[in-house]
mmCIF file of C-alpha atoms in Angstrom:
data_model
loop_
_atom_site.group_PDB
_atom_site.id
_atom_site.type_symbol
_atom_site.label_atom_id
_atom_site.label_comp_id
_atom_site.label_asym_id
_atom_site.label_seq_id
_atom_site.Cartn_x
_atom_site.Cartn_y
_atom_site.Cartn_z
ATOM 1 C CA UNK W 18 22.092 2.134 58.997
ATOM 2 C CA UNK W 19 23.262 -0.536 56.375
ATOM 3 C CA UNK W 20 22.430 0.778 53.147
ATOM 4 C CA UNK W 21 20.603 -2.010 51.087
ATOM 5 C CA UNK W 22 20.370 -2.182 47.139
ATOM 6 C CA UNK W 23 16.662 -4.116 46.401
ATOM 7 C CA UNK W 24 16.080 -4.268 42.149
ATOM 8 C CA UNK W 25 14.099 -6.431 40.000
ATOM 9 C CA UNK W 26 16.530 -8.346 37.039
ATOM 10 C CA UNK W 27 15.640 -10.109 33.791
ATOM 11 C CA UNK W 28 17.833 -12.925 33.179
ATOM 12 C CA UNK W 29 19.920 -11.062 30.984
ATOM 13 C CA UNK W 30 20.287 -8.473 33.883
ATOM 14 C CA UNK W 31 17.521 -5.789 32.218
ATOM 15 C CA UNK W 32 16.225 -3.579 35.493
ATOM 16 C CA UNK W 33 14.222 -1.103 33.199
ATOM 17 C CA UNK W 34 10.094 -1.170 33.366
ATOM 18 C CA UNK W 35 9.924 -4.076 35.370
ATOM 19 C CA UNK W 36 6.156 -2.897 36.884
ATOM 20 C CA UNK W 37 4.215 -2.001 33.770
ATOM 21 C CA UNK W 38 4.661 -0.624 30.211
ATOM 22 C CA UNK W 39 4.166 2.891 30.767
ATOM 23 C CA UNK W 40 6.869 2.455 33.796
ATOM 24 C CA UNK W 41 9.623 3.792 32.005
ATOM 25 C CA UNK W 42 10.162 4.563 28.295
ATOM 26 C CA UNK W 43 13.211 6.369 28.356
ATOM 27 C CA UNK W 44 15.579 5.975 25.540
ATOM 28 C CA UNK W 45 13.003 3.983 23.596
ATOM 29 C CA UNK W 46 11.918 1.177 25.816
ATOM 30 C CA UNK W 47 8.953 -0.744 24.775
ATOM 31 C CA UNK W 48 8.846 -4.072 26.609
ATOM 32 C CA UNK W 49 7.809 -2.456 30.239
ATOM 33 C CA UNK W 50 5.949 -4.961 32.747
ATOM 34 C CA UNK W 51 8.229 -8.158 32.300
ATOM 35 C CA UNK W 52 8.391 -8.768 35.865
ATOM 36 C CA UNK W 53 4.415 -8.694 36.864
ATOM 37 C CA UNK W 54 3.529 -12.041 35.492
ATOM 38 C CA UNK W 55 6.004 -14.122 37.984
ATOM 39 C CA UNK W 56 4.715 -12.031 41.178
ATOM 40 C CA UNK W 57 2.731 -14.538 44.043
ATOM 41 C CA UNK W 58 2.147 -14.454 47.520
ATOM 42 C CA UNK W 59 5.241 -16.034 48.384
ATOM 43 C CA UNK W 60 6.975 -13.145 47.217
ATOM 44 C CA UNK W 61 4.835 -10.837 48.631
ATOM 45 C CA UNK W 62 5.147 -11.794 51.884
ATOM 46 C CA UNK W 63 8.919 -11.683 51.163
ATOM 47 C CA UNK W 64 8.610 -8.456 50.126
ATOM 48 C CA UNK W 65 6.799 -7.178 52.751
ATOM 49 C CA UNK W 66 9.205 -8.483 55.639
ATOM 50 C CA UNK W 67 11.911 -7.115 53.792
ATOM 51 C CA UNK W 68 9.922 -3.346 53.677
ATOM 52 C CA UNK W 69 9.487 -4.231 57.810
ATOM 53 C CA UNK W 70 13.509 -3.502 57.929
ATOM 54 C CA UNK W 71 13.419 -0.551 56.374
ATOM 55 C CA UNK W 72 13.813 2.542 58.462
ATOM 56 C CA UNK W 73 14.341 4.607 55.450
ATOM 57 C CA UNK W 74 14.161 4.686 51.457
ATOM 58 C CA UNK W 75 16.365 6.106 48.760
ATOM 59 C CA UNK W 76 15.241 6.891 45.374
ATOM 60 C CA UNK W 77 17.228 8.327 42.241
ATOM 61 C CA UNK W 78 14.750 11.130 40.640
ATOM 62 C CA UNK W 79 12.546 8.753 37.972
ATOM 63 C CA UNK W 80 11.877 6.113 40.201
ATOM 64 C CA UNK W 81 10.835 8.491 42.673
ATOM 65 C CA UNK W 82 8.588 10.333 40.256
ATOM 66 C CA UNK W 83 6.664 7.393 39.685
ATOM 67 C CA UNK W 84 6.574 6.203 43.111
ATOM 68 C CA UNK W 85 5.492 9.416 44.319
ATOM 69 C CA UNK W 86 2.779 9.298 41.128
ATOM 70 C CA UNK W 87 1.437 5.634 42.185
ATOM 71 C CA UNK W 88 2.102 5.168 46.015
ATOM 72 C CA UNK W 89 -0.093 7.777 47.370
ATOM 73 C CA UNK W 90 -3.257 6.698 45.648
ATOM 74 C CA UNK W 91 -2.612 2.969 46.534
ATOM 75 C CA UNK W 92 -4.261 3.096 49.979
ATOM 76 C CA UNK W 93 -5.765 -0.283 49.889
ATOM 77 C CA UNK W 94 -2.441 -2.355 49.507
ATOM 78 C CA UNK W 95 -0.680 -3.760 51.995
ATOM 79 C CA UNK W 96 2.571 -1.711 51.941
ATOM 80 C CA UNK W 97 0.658 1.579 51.104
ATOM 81 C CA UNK W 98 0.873 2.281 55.078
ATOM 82 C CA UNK W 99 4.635 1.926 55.648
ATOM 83 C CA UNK W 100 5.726 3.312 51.717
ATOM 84 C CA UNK W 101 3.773 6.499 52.479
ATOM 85 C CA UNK W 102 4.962 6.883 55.970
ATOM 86 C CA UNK W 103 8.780 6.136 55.864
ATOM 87 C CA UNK W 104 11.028 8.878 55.673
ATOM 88 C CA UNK W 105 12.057 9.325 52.060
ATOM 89 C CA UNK W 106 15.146 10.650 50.158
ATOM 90 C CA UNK W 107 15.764 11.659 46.659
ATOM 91 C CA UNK W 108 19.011 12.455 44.717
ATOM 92 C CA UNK W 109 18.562 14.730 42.265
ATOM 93 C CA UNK W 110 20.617 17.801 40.805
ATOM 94 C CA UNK W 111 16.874 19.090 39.536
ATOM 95 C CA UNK W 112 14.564 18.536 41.662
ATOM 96 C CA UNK W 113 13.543 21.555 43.731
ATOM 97 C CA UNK W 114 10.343 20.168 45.050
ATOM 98 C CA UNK W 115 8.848 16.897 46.422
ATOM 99 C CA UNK W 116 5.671 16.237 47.258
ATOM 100 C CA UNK W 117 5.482 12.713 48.977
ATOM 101 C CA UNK W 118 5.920 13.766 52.180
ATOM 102 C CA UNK W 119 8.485 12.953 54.466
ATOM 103 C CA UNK W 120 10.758 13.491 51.361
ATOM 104 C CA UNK W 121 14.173 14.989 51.699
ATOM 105 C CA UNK W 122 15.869 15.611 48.529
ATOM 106 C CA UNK W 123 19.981 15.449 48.084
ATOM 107 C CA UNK W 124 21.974 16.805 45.840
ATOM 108 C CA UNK W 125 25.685 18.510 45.492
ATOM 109 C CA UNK W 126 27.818 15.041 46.644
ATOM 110 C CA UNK W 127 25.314 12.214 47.269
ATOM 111 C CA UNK W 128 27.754 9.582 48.318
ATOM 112 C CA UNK W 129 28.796 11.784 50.659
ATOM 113 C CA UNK W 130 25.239 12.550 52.136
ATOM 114 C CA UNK W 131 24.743 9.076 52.164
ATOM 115 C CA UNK W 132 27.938 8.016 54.004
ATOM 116 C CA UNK W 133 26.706 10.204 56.255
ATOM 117 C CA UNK W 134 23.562 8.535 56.635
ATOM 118 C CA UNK W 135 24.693 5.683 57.058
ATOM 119 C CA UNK W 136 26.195 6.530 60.177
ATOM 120 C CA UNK W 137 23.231 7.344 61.656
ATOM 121 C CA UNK W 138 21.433 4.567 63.778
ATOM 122 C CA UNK W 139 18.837 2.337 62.216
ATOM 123 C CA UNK W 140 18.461 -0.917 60.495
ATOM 124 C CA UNK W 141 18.195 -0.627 56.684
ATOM 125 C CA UNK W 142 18.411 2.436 54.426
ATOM 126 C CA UNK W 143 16.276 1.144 50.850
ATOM 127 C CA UNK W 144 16.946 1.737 47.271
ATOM 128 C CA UNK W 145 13.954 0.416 45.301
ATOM 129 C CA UNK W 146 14.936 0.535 41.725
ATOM 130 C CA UNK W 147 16.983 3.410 40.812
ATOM 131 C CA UNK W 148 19.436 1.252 38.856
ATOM 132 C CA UNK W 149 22.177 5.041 38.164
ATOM 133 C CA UNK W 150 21.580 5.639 41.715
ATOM 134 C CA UNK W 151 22.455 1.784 42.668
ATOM 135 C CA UNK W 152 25.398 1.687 40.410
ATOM 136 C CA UNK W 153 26.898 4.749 41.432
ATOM 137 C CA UNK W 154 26.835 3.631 44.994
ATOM 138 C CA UNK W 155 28.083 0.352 44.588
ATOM 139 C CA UNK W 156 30.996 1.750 42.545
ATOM 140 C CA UNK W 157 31.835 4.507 45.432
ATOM 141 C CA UNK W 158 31.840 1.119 48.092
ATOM 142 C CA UNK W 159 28.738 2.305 50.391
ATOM 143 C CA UNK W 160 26.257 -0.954 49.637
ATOM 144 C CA UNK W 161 26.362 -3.428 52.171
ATOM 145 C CA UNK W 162 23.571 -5.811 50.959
ATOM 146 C CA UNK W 163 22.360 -6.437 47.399
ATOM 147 C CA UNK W 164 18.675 -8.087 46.906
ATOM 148 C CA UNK W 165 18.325 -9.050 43.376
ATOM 149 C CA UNK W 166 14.812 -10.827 42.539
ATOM 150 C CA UNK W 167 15.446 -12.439 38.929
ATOM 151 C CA UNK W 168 12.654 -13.600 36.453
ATOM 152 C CA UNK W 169 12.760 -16.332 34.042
ATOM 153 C CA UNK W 170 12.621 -13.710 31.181
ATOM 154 C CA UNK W 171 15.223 -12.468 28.874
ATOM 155 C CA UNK W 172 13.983 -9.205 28.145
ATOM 156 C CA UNK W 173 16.155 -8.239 25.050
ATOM 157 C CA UNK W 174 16.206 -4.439 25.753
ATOM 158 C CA UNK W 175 17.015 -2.101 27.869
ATOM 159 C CA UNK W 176 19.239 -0.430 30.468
ATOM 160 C CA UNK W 177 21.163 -3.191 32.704
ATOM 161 C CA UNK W 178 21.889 -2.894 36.478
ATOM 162 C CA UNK W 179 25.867 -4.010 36.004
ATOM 163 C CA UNK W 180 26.815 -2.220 32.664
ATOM 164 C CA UNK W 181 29.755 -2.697 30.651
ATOM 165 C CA UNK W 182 32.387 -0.886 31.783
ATOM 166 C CA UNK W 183 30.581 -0.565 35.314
ATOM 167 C CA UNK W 184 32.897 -0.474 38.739
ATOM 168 C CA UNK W 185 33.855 -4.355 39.731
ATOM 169 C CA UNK W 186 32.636 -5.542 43.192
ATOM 170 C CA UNK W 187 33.463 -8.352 45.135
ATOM 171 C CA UNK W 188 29.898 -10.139 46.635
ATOM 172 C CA UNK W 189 29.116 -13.024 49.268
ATOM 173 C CA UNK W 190 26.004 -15.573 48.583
ATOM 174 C CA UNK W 191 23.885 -14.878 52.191
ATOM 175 C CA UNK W 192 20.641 -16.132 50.900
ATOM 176 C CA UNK W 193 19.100 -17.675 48.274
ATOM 177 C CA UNK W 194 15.596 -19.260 47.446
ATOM 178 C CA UNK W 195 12.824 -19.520 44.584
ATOM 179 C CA UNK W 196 8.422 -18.993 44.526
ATOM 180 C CA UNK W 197 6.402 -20.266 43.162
ATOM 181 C CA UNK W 198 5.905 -17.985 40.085
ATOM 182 C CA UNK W 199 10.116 -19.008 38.921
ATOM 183 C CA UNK W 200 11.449 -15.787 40.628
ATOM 184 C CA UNK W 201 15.227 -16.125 42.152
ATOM 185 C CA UNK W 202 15.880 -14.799 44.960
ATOM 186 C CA UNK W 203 19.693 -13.634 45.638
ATOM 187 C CA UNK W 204 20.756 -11.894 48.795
ATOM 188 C CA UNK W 205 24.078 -11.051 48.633
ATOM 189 C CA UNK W 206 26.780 -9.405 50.990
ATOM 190 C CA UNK W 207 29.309 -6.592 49.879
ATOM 191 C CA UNK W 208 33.104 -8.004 50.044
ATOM 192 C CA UNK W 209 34.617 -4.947 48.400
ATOM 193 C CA UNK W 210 36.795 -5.248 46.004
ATOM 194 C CA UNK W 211 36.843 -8.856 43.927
ATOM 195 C CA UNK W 212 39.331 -11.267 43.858
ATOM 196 C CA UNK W 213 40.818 -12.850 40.617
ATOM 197 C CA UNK W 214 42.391 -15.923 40.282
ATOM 198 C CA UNK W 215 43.352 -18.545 37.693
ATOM 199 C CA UNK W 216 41.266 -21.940 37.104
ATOM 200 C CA UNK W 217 43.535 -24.785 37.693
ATOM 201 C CA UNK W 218 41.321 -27.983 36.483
ATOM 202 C CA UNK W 219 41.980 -30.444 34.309
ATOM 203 C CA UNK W 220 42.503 -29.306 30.634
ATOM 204 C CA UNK W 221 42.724 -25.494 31.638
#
């Protein structure tokens, strides 16, 4: 399976409480729900051809809290069917229970779980959110497809998908396109490691 990395982004790169402001407060947030008002169908549609690839998701332990909270009660939205239904995996070094069934919950060395995933067959292993688990993944090599979905709002606050001081990665434009509502969409391909260089214009 190719493991793809699917977040929402402000446009100063804020993936925290994009769905509402109750979402997640952690470490003071108060500006939850920044991403709702630029949803449409476009993107819907989008979204749910994307969810079509999936033949698994991946969750770090808050976002899968909340999914596991919201997603079961949903029954009369589109995805509701295929969310529910899809096998599910969560890492977590304290969760000893999940409820949203089929849930399978990793811990000890998650990379290494997930390698081995990986090399099972399939089309498209899913992280939804889960920023930590994103980052750590992309810093250990194992993402082969980024989906970032950025809207026209500079947040101000909050935790960022590519921190300071976060592993580099080297990334290849695949697809891009906008909706209606001003979001971005970026589809990029992992590269591995980046490549620097020098800029050798005019007036360097």
């Amino acid at each position: 399976m190719k493991l793809v990395v699917q977040e929402f982004l402000s446009l100063d790169g804020v993936s925290q409480g994009p769905g509402s402001p109750d979402e997640d407060v952690s470490d003071g947030f108060e500006r939850g729900g920044w991403f709702v008002p630029h949803l449409d169908e476009e993107f819907e549609r989008l979204a749910g051809a994307w969810l079509g690839e999936a033949d698994a998701l991946l969750f770090g332990r808050r976002t899968y809290e909340n999914f596991a909270r919201d997603w079961p009660k949903m029954t009369d939205h589109p995805f509701a069917g295929t969310m529910n239904g899809l096998p599910k995996y969560v890492a977590s070094h304290t969760l000893t229970h999940a409820a949203w069934d089929p849930t399978t919950i990793l811990s000890g060395d998650v990379p290494d779980q997930v390698a081995e995933m990986k090399r099972r067959p399939g089309r498209e292993l899913q992280i939804h959110g889960s920023a930590r688990l994103a980052q750590s993944l992309l810093a250990a090599g194992l993402v082969d497809t980024l989906r970032l979905v950025i809207a026209p709002v500079v947040v101000g606050q909050g935790r960022r998908l590519f921190p300071d001081g976060g592993a580099p990665a080297g990334l290849r434009l695949v697809d891009h396109r906008t909706t209606p509502g001003g979001l971005s969409v970026h589809t990029f391909a992992s590269t591995g490691a980046p490549h620097y260089g020098t800029y050798g214009g005019a007036d360097a």
